[in-house]
Amino acid sequence: MALEIINSRYSEITKNLNDLILIILSKEYPLKIGEICLRLRREFNVKLTFQAVRKSLNILVDKKILVFKDKAYAFNKNFILDQKRLMDVM
């Protein structure tokens, strides 16, 4: 789902929900679904259903970008290390 986000910190650009979730989790983690929904509303003025956010989070977990532990979501450290290695090669 593409969202038109106008925010001076992140420039005027079309982002999808997964991008916004990753931006939020890059600032603070781990976060529960309710906390992520609240930050989406406050920081980006995006009003999405709890189910839409949960579905996107589950997709990110399936792709092994995020991990779900103790009812909270955080970045998968292996994913971060793999991305770093890829950037070092480039």
PDB file of C-alpha atoms in Angstrom:
ATOM      1  CA  MET A   1       0.000   0.000   0.000  1.00  0.00           C
ATOM      2  CA  ALA A   2       1.598   3.262  -1.130  1.00  0.00           C
ATOM      3  CA  LEU A   3       1.079   6.317   1.020  1.00  0.00           C
ATOM      4  CA  GLU A   4       1.825   9.908   0.099  1.00  0.00           C
ATOM      5  CA  ILE A   5       3.806  11.232   3.044  1.00  0.00           C
ATOM      6  CA  ILE A   6       4.645  14.903   3.394  1.00  0.00           C
ATOM      7  CA  ASN A   7       7.157  15.346   6.156  1.00  0.00           C
ATOM      8  CA  SER A   8      10.030  17.797   6.135  1.00  0.00           C
ATOM      9  CA  ARG A   9      12.361  15.331   7.889  1.00  0.00           C
ATOM     10  CA  TYR A  10      11.926  12.593   5.292  1.00  0.00           C
ATOM     11  CA  SER A  11      11.190  14.784   2.265  1.00  0.00           C
ATOM     12  CA  GLU A  12       8.050  14.620   0.193  1.00  0.00           C
ATOM     13  CA  ILE A  13       8.054  11.100  -1.119  1.00  0.00           C
ATOM     14  CA  THR A  14       5.726   8.178  -1.603  1.00  0.00           C
ATOM     15  CA  LYS A  15       6.386   5.522   1.015  1.00  0.00           C
ATOM     16  CA  ASN A  16       4.701   2.267   1.756  1.00  0.00           C
ATOM     17  CA  LEU A  17       3.697   1.065   5.182  1.00  0.00           C
ATOM     18  CA  ASN A  18       6.716  -1.211   5.484  1.00  0.00           C
ATOM     19  CA  ASP A  19       9.050   1.767   4.942  1.00  0.00           C
ATOM     20  CA  LEU A  20       7.293   3.759   7.650  1.00  0.00           C
ATOM     21  CA  ILE A  21       7.480   0.863  10.096  1.00  0.00           C
ATOM     22  CA  LEU A  22      11.210   0.508   9.445  1.00  0.00           C
ATOM     23  CA  ILE A  23      11.739   4.244   9.994  1.00  0.00           C
ATOM     24  CA  ILE A  24       9.920   4.054  13.331  1.00  0.00           C
ATOM     25  CA  LEU A  25      11.807   0.954  14.483  1.00  0.00           C
ATOM     26  CA  SER A  26      15.138   2.458  13.441  1.00  0.00           C
ATOM     27  CA  LYS A  27      14.628   5.179  16.062  1.00  0.00           C
ATOM     28  CA  GLU A  28      13.400   3.027  18.929  1.00  0.00           C
ATOM     29  CA  TYR A  29      12.973  -0.686  19.431  1.00  0.00           C
ATOM     30  CA  PRO A  30      11.524  -3.063  20.450  1.00  0.00           C
ATOM     31  CA  LEU A  31       7.972  -1.791  20.080  1.00  0.00           C
ATOM     32  CA  LYS A  32       4.576  -3.462  20.364  1.00  0.00           C
ATOM     33  CA  ILE A  33       1.967  -3.184  17.616  1.00  0.00           C
ATOM     34  CA  GLY A  34      -0.051  -0.583  19.520  1.00  0.00           C
ATOM     35  CA  GLU A  35       3.029   1.581  20.016  1.00  0.00           C
ATOM     36  CA  ILE A  36       3.867   1.377  16.314  1.00  0.00           C
ATOM     37  CA  CYS A  37       0.283   2.359  15.378  1.00  0.00           C
ATOM     38  CA  LEU A  38       0.453   5.323  17.749  1.00  0.00           C
ATOM     39  CA  ARG A  39       3.751   6.534  16.276  1.00  0.00           C
ATOM     40  CA  LEU A  40       2.380   6.193  12.732  1.00  0.00           C
ATOM     41  CA  ARG A  41      -0.475   8.494  13.691  1.00  0.00           C
ATOM     42  CA  ARG A  42       1.695  11.003  15.564  1.00  0.00           C
ATOM     43  CA  GLU A  43       4.758  11.214  13.321  1.00  0.00           C
ATOM     44  CA  PHE A  44       3.251  10.679   9.873  1.00  0.00           C
ATOM     45  CA  ASN A  45      -0.440  11.518  10.385  1.00  0.00           C
ATOM     46  CA  VAL A  46      -1.336   8.148   8.877  1.00  0.00           C
ATOM     47  CA  LYS A  47      -4.522   6.501  10.055  1.00  0.00           C
ATOM     48  CA  LEU A  48      -4.402   2.792   9.364  1.00  0.00           C
ATOM     49  CA  THR A  49      -6.169  -0.077  10.994  1.00  0.00           C
ATOM     50  CA  PHE A  50      -4.464  -2.220  13.581  1.00  0.00           C
ATOM     51  CA  GLN A  51      -4.939  -5.190  11.247  1.00  0.00           C
ATOM     52  CA  ALA A  52      -3.120  -3.455   8.362  1.00  0.00           C
ATOM     53  CA  VAL A  53      -0.131  -2.684  10.579  1.00  0.00           C
ATOM     54  CA  ARG A  54      -0.135  -6.238  11.944  1.00  0.00           C
ATOM     55  CA  LYS A  55      -0.207  -7.693   8.429  1.00  0.00           C
ATOM     56  CA  SER A  56       2.762  -5.563   7.355  1.00  0.00           C
ATOM     57  CA  LEU A  57       4.691  -6.504  10.484  1.00  0.00           C
ATOM     58  CA  ASN A  58       4.038 -10.203   9.841  1.00  0.00           C
ATOM     59  CA  ILE A  59       5.287  -9.818   6.257  1.00  0.00           C
ATOM     60  CA  LEU A  60       8.490  -8.196   7.537  1.00  0.00           C
ATOM     61  CA  VAL A  61       8.925 -11.046  10.034  1.00  0.00           C
ATOM     62  CA  ASP A  62       8.380 -13.625   7.263  1.00  0.00           C
ATOM     63  CA  LYS A  63      11.072 -11.874   5.194  1.00  0.00           C
ATOM     64  CA  LYS A  64      13.340 -12.082   8.263  1.00  0.00           C
ATOM     65  CA  ILE A  65      13.792  -8.298   8.401  1.00  0.00           C
ATOM     66  CA  LEU A  66      12.150  -8.086  11.825  1.00  0.00           C
ATOM     67  CA  VAL A  67      11.938 -10.468  14.749  1.00  0.00           C
ATOM     68  CA  PHE A  68       8.981 -10.908  17.083  1.00  0.00           C
ATOM     69  CA  LYS A  69      10.002 -11.521  20.680  1.00  0.00           C
ATOM     70  CA  ASP A  70       8.117 -10.927  23.932  1.00  0.00           C
ATOM     71  CA  LYS A  71       5.143  -9.423  22.051  1.00  0.00           C
ATOM     72  CA  ALA A  72       7.371  -6.733  20.510  1.00  0.00           C
ATOM     73  CA  TYR A  73       9.055  -6.190  17.158  1.00  0.00           C
ATOM     74  CA  ALA A  74      12.697  -5.305  16.536  1.00  0.00           C
ATOM     75  CA  PHE A  75      15.202  -5.515  13.704  1.00  0.00           C
ATOM     76  CA  ASN A  76      16.747  -8.888  12.962  1.00  0.00           C
ATOM     77  CA  LYS A  77      20.450  -8.409  13.702  1.00  0.00           C
ATOM     78  CA  ASN A  78      21.410 -10.950  11.044  1.00  0.00           C
ATOM     79  CA  PHE A  79      19.549  -8.898   8.437  1.00  0.00           C
ATOM     80  CA  ILE A  80      21.417  -5.749   9.491  1.00  0.00           C
ATOM     81  CA  LEU A  81      24.771  -7.548   9.330  1.00  0.00           C
ATOM     82  CA  ASP A  82      23.958  -8.973   5.893  1.00  0.00           C
ATOM     83  CA  GLN A  83      23.073  -5.490   4.623  1.00  0.00           C
ATOM     84  CA  LYS A  84      26.312  -4.095   6.048  1.00  0.00           C
ATOM     85  CA  ARG A  85      28.359  -6.817   4.334  1.00  0.00           C
ATOM     86  CA  LEU A  86      26.602  -6.108   1.062  1.00  0.00           C
ATOM     87  CA  MET A  87      27.353  -2.391   1.343  1.00  0.00           C
ATOM     88  CA  ASP A  88      30.999  -3.103   2.215  1.00  0.00           C
ATOM     89  CA  VAL A  89      31.360  -5.155  -0.969  1.00  0.00           C
ATOM     90  CA  MET A  90      29.903  -2.362  -3.053  1.00  0.00           C
TER      91      MET A  90
END
